[in-house]
């Protein structure tokens, strides 16, 4: 196993089974999984599967970045779904999230995800395909 694979992998988890399946697969490959769970979206079962789990509300980007830096995460994936109506209704942005939200011209979910991915990359956290 290479030293690179010893690094923790971040998981920004939405709802459904996919975050659980991703976590199991990553841990089977020797990766420590540092998960971010979204309140009212992510399944509570992720708590038992991930090595660590921080619960956030939609828009708390600064909290995610700080947690990943503290845990040594340099790569992350997005897995699972976020209910589209919640993206616009149940958002509780912190300062970083609000700054990003104000930069997004087109408030469609794919544009939001691309903007979040770019913000993570700017912080030295690469976004990988979840496969």
C-alpha atoms as one frame of an Amber mdcrd trajectory, in Angstrom:
protein
   0.000   0.000   0.000   1.399   3.409  -0.913   1.780   6.185   1.622  -0.766
   8.228  -0.381  -3.470   5.646   0.358  -2.800   5.993   4.087  -4.187   9.534
   4.004  -7.748  10.027   5.186 -10.395  10.599   2.557 -13.160  13.116   3.096
 -16.772  12.265   2.395 -19.401  14.959   2.003 -22.484  12.824   2.460 -26.026
  13.423   1.348 -28.901  11.015   1.763 -29.386   7.448   0.637 -27.220   4.332
   0.726 -24.375   5.574  -1.473 -22.404   7.315   1.335 -22.570   4.096   3.382
 -21.402   1.980   0.430 -18.600   4.444  -0.368 -17.435   4.376   3.267 -17.361
   0.576   3.362 -15.404   0.411   0.089 -12.881   3.086   1.132 -12.281   1.448
   4.525 -11.863  -1.948   2.835  -9.033  -0.308   0.856  -7.373   0.907   4.035
  -8.537   4.521   3.915  -9.691   6.365   7.028 -13.027   8.052   6.210 -13.666
  11.533   7.610 -17.338  12.156   6.867 -19.498  15.243   6.828 -23.176  14.449
   7.361 -25.999  16.820   6.519 -28.701  17.197   9.160 -32.057  15.833   7.888
 -30.388  14.227   4.835 -27.578  11.817   5.757 -28.465   8.454   7.284 -27.521
   8.143  10.969 -25.947   4.734  10.187 -22.957   6.616   8.744 -21.955   7.382
  12.349 -21.016   3.700  12.873 -19.305   3.235   9.504 -17.099   6.329   9.185
 -13.964   6.867  11.276 -15.267  10.310  12.198 -18.454  12.200  11.388 -19.248
  15.895  11.722 -22.892  16.934  11.351 -23.504  20.226   9.503 -26.423  22.155
   8.083 -26.496  23.042   4.398 -24.213  25.977   3.672 -21.734  25.502   6.527
 -18.748  25.401   4.178 -16.302  27.014   6.606 -17.101  24.355   9.211 -16.448
  21.589   6.642 -13.122  23.092   5.540 -11.905  23.601   9.127 -12.832  20.025
  10.044 -11.086  18.578   6.974  -7.935  20.609   7.677  -7.942  19.499  11.329
  -8.287  15.846  10.259  -5.601  16.052   7.551  -8.021  15.540   4.640  -6.571
  16.533   1.275  -9.047  14.663  -0.935 -12.819  14.383  -0.714 -15.805  13.059
  -2.597 -19.483  13.971  -2.723 -21.845  11.003  -2.337 -25.587  10.805  -1.865
 -28.428  13.158  -2.569 -29.558  16.470  -1.169 -33.277  17.139  -1.539 -33.455
  19.875  -4.168 -36.095  21.890  -2.311 -33.843  21.946   0.772 -30.967  23.512
  -1.175 -32.974  26.708  -1.387 -35.180  26.442   1.714 -33.076  24.933   4.526
 -29.742  26.630   3.969 -27.889  27.982   7.030 -24.674  29.394   5.584 -21.696
  30.338   7.698 -19.499  33.225   6.494 -17.654  31.109   3.917 -20.894  29.578
   2.700 -22.550  32.982   2.422 -19.598  34.426   0.497 -19.775  31.505  -1.925
 -23.584  31.750  -2.244 -23.254  35.429  -3.190 -20.729  34.555  -5.944 -22.980
  31.993  -7.660 -24.818  33.529 -10.599 -27.050  30.587 -11.484 -28.558  28.986
  -8.403 -29.073  25.511  -9.817 -27.850  22.486  -7.901 -25.088  21.570 -10.400
 -23.745  25.147 -10.370 -23.802  25.138  -6.560 -21.921  21.818  -6.397 -19.316
  23.068  -8.886 -18.841  26.236  -6.823 -18.460  24.233  -3.582 -15.968  21.902
  -5.303 -13.965  24.920  -6.549 -13.966  26.452  -3.038 -12.664  23.171  -1.567
  -9.954  22.989  -4.262  -8.942  26.579  -3.398  -8.436  25.381   0.192  -6.136
  22.545  -0.924  -8.791  19.825  -0.774  -9.069  17.981  -4.073 -12.492  16.720
  -5.145 -12.411  13.220  -6.608 -15.090  11.270  -8.453 -17.018   9.172  -5.923
 -16.399   6.018  -7.964
